[in-house]
Coordinates of C-alpha atoms in Angstrom, one line a residue:
Chain A
S1 CA -4.5 -13.0 -10.4
Y2 CA -2.1 -13.5 -7.5
E3 CA -3.5 -13.5 -4.0
L4 CA -2.1 -13.1 -0.5
T5 CA -4.4 -14.7 2.1
Q6 CA -4.6 -13.5 5.7
P7 CA -6.9 -14.4 8.6
P8 CA -9.7 -11.8 8.9
S9 CA -9.1 -11.2 12.6
V10 CA -6.8 -12.0 15.4
S11 CA -7.5 -11.2 19.1
V12 CA -4.9 -11.0 21.8
S13 CA -4.8 -10.0 25.4
P14 CA -2.5 -7.1 26.4
G15 CA 1.1 -8.4 26.9
Q16 CA 0.5 -11.5 24.9
T17 CA 1.8 -12.5 21.5
A18 CA -0.2 -12.0 18.3
R19 CA 0.8 -13.8 15.1
I20 CA -0.6 -12.8 11.7
T21 CA 0.0 -15.1 8.8
C22 CA 0.1 -14.3 5.1
S23 CA 0.0 -17.1 2.5
G24 CA 1.1 -16.8 -1.1
D25 CA 2.6 -19.0 -3.7
A26 CA 5.4 -16.6 -4.6
L27 CA 6.6 -15.9 -1.1
P28 CA 9.4 -18.5 -1.3
K29 CA 11.0 -16.2 -3.9
K30 CA 9.6 -12.7 -3.1
Y31 CA 9.9 -10.6 0.0
A32 CA 7.0 -9.8 2.3
Y33 CA 6.3 -6.4 3.7
W34 CA 3.8 -5.6 6.5
Y35 CA 1.8 -2.5 7.0
Q36 CA -0.2 -1.3 10.0
Q37 CA -3.3 0.9 9.3
K38 CA -5.2 2.6 12.1
S39 CA -8.7 3.9 11.4
G40 CA -8.7 7.0 9.2
Q41 CA -5.0 6.9 8.7
A42 CA -2.6 6.0 5.9
P43 CA -0.8 2.7 6.2
M44 CA 2.6 2.6 8.0
L45 CA 5.4 0.1 7.2
V46 CA 6.3 -2.0 10.2
I47 CA 8.4 -4.8 8.5
Y48 CA 10.2 -4.9 5.2
E49 CA 12.0 -7.6 3.3
D50 CA 10.5 -10.3 5.4
T51 CA 12.3 -9.6 8.7
K52 CA 13.7 -6.0 8.8
R53 CA 12.2 -3.3 11.0
P54 CA 12.2 0.3 9.8
S55 CA 13.7 2.9 12.1
G56 CA 11.3 3.9 14.8
I57 CA 9.2 0.7 14.8
P58 CA 9.1 -0.9 18.2
E59 CA 11.1 -4.1 18.7
R60 CA 8.0 -6.0 19.6
F61 CA 7.2 -6.1 15.9
S62 CA 9.1 -8.9 14.1
G63 CA 8.7 -10.8 10.8
S64 CA 9.6 -14.2 9.5
S65 CA 9.0 -16.2 6.3
S66 CA 9.1 -19.8 5.6
G67 CA 8.0 -21.5 2.4
T68 CA 4.7 -20.0 1.2
M69 CA 3.9 -18.2 4.5
A70 CA 5.1 -15.0 6.0
T71 CA 4.3 -14.1 9.6
L72 CA 4.1 -10.9 11.5
T73 CA 4.6 -11.3 15.3
I74 CA 3.7 -8.7 17.9
S75 CA 5.3 -9.8 21.1
G76 CA 3.8 -8.2 24.2
A77 CA 0.9 -6.6 22.3
Q78 CA -0.3 -3.2 23.5
V79 CA -3.7 -1.5 23.1
D80 CA -2.0 0.9 20.8
D81 CA -1.3 -2.0 18.4
E82 CA -5.0 -2.4 17.6
A83 CA -5.2 -1.8 13.9
D84 CA -5.6 -3.5 10.5
Y85 CA -2.5 -5.2 9.2
Y86 CA -1.7 -6.0 5.6
C87 CA 1.0 -8.0 4.1
Y88 CA 2.3 -6.9 0.7
S89 CA 4.4 -8.6 -1.9
T90 CA 4.8 -9.2 -5.6
D91 CA 4.1 -12.2 -7.8
I92 CA 6.8 -13.9 -10.0
S93 CA 6.0 -11.4 -12.8
G94 CA 6.5 -8.4 -10.5
Y95 CA 2.9 -7.4 -10.1
H96 CA 2.3 -6.0 -6.6
V97 CA -0.5 -7.1 -4.3
F98 CA -1.8 -6.5 -0.8
G99 CA -3.0 -9.2 1.4
T100 CA -6.7 -9.5 2.4
G101 CA -6.0 -7.8 5.7
T102 CA -6.2 -8.8 9.4
K103 CA -8.0 -6.8 12.1
V104 CA -6.0 -7.1 15.3
T105 CA -8.0 -6.6 18.5
V106 CA -6.1 -6.2 21.9
L107 CA -8.4 -6.7 24.9
Chain B
Q1 CA 10.0 16.7 6.5
V2 CA 8.7 14.4 3.8
Q3 CA 5.2 15.2 2.5
L4 CA 3.0 13.5 -0.1
V5 CA -0.2 15.4 -0.8
E6 CA -2.8 13.9 -3.1
S7 CA -5.3 16.1 -4.8
G8 CA -7.9 15.9 -7.6
G9 CA -10.5 13.8 -5.9
G10 CA -14.2 14.7 -5.6
V11 CA -17.5 13.6 -6.9
V12 CA -17.6 12.5 -10.5
Q13 CA -20.3 11.0 -12.7
P14 CA -20.0 7.5 -14.0
G15 CA -18.3 7.3 -17.3
R16 CA -16.2 10.5 -16.8
S17 CA -12.5 10.8 -16.4
L18 CA -10.4 12.1 -13.5
R19 CA -6.7 12.9 -13.0
L20 CA -5.3 12.6 -9.5
S21 CA -2.0 14.3 -8.5
C22 CA 0.5 13.6 -5.7
A23 CA 2.8 16.4 -4.9
V24 CA 6.0 15.3 -3.1
S25 CA 8.4 17.3 -1.1
G26 CA 11.2 16.6 1.4
L27 CA 12.8 13.8 -0.5
T28 CA 14.7 13.2 -3.8
F29 CA 11.6 12.4 -5.8
S30 CA 13.6 11.2 -8.8
A31 CA 15.2 8.4 -6.7
Y32 CA 11.9 6.8 -5.7
G33 CA 9.6 4.3 -7.4
M34 CA 6.0 5.6 -6.9
H35 CA 2.8 3.8 -6.4
W36 CA -1.0 4.4 -6.4
V37 CA -3.2 2.4 -4.1
R38 CA -6.9 2.7 -3.3
Q39 CA -9.2 1.7 -0.5
A40 CA -12.9 1.4 -1.0
P41 CA -15.1 2.3 2.1
G42 CA -14.7 -0.4 4.7
K43 CA -12.5 -2.5 2.5
G44 CA -8.8 -3.5 2.2
L45 CA -6.0 -1.9 0.3
E46 CA -5.8 -2.5 -3.4
W47 CA -2.6 -1.8 -5.3
L48 CA -3.2 -0.1 -8.7
A49 CA 0.1 0.9 -10.4
V50 CA 3.8 1.6 -10.0
I51 CA 6.2 3.8 -12.0
S52 CA 9.9 3.6 -11.9
Y53 CA 12.1 6.4 -10.6
D54 CA 12.7 7.8 -14.0
G55 CA 9.3 7.0 -15.5
S56 CA 10.6 4.4 -18.0
N57 CA 8.7 1.5 -16.6
T58 CA 5.2 1.1 -15.4
L59 CA 3.1 -1.8 -14.1
Y60 CA -0.7 -2.0 -13.6
A61 CA -3.0 -4.2 -11.7
D62 CA -4.7 -6.6 -14.2
S63 CA -8.1 -5.4 -13.1
E64 CA -7.5 -1.8 -14.1
K65 CA -5.1 -2.3 -17.1
G66 CA -6.2 -0.1 -20.0
R67 CA -8.4 2.1 -17.9
I68 CA -5.8 3.9 -15.8
S69 CA -2.4 5.5 -16.5
I70 CA 0.4 6.4 -14.1
S71 CA 2.9 9.1 -15.0
R72 CA 5.3 11.4 -13.2
D73 CA 7.0 14.8 -13.7
N74 CA 10.4 14.7 -12.0
F75 CA 10.8 18.4 -12.5
K76 CA 7.6 19.2 -10.7
N77 CA 8.1 16.4 -8.1
T78 CA 4.6 15.2 -8.9
L79 CA 3.0 11.9 -9.6
Y80 CA -0.3 11.5 -11.6
L81 CA -3.0 8.9 -12.0
Q82 CA -5.3 9.3 -15.0
M83 CA -8.6 7.3 -14.6
N84 CA -11.1 6.8 -17.4
S85 CA -14.6 5.4 -17.7
L86 CA -15.1 5.7 -14.0
R87 CA -17.6 3.3 -12.3
P88 CA -19.4 3.5 -8.9
E89 CA -17.0 0.7 -7.7
D90 CA -14.1 3.1 -8.2
T91 CA -15.3 5.0 -5.2
A92 CA -12.4 4.9 -2.8
V93 CA -9.7 6.8 -1.1
Y94 CA -6.7 7.0 -3.4
F95 CA -3.2 7.0 -1.8
C96 CA 0.2 7.6 -3.4
F97 CA 3.3 6.1 -1.8
A98 CA 7.0 6.2 -2.3
R99 CA 9.4 3.5 -1.4
N100 CA 13.2 3.1 -1.5
G101 CA 14.3 0.2 0.6
S102 CA 13.2 0.8 4.2
L103 CA 12.1 4.3 3.4
D104 CA 8.4 4.3 2.8
Y105 CA 6.2 7.3 2.7
W106 CA 2.5 7.7 2.1
G107 CA 0.1 10.6 1.5
Q108 CA -3.2 11.0 3.5
G109 CA -5.3 10.1 0.4
T110 CA -7.9 11.8 -1.7
L111 CA -11.5 10.6 -1.8
V112 CA -13.0 9.9 -5.2
T113 CA -16.8 9.3 -5.3
V114 CA -18.3 8.1 -8.5
S115 CA -22.0 8.8 -8.4
S116 CA -24.7 10.3 -10.6

């Protein structure tokens, strides 16, 4: 089955830039989406269609995609950004999948 | 205000069946594809199934195909997930979510515990 691979954890100091990668063979042809999930809460969409930011999401969140890798960048990370982050996409057949998840620590 | 409210979770014995519901309000339900996702304790998100806006198309995760069934009632603004032959590893919080482009809404989840 299709897999999206993320690093298990990323640590960043407040105000610095955090980058979370997501690797998948179908990403050259399929959009990536990024979700933020804080403890005990439902996921929240922070990036859709590789690079677009939903209304209300701070500008410090940005997305990019090149080849088989999508990247979520948090520029000027804040303590409030501590959360688990998941990429999400589909394979060539249209089956949906979440990435393995990345725990972002800001300290 | 958009609300998605899951229900139907609880403690169930292995081998039994369960039907989860997701009641949706505050949006045009019939315009949204709807998904079920689960999250086992301390684990990541696992996508389970999607149903098209009109119910004519469904897709399931390979791991659960044949054991779960997604359906919807656009008159009742409700999404369903039928789960059969439940196993302890099905223990998880089950979320429904709706997406239409950049509009993406989730419920708070319902906990299913499979235990004897």
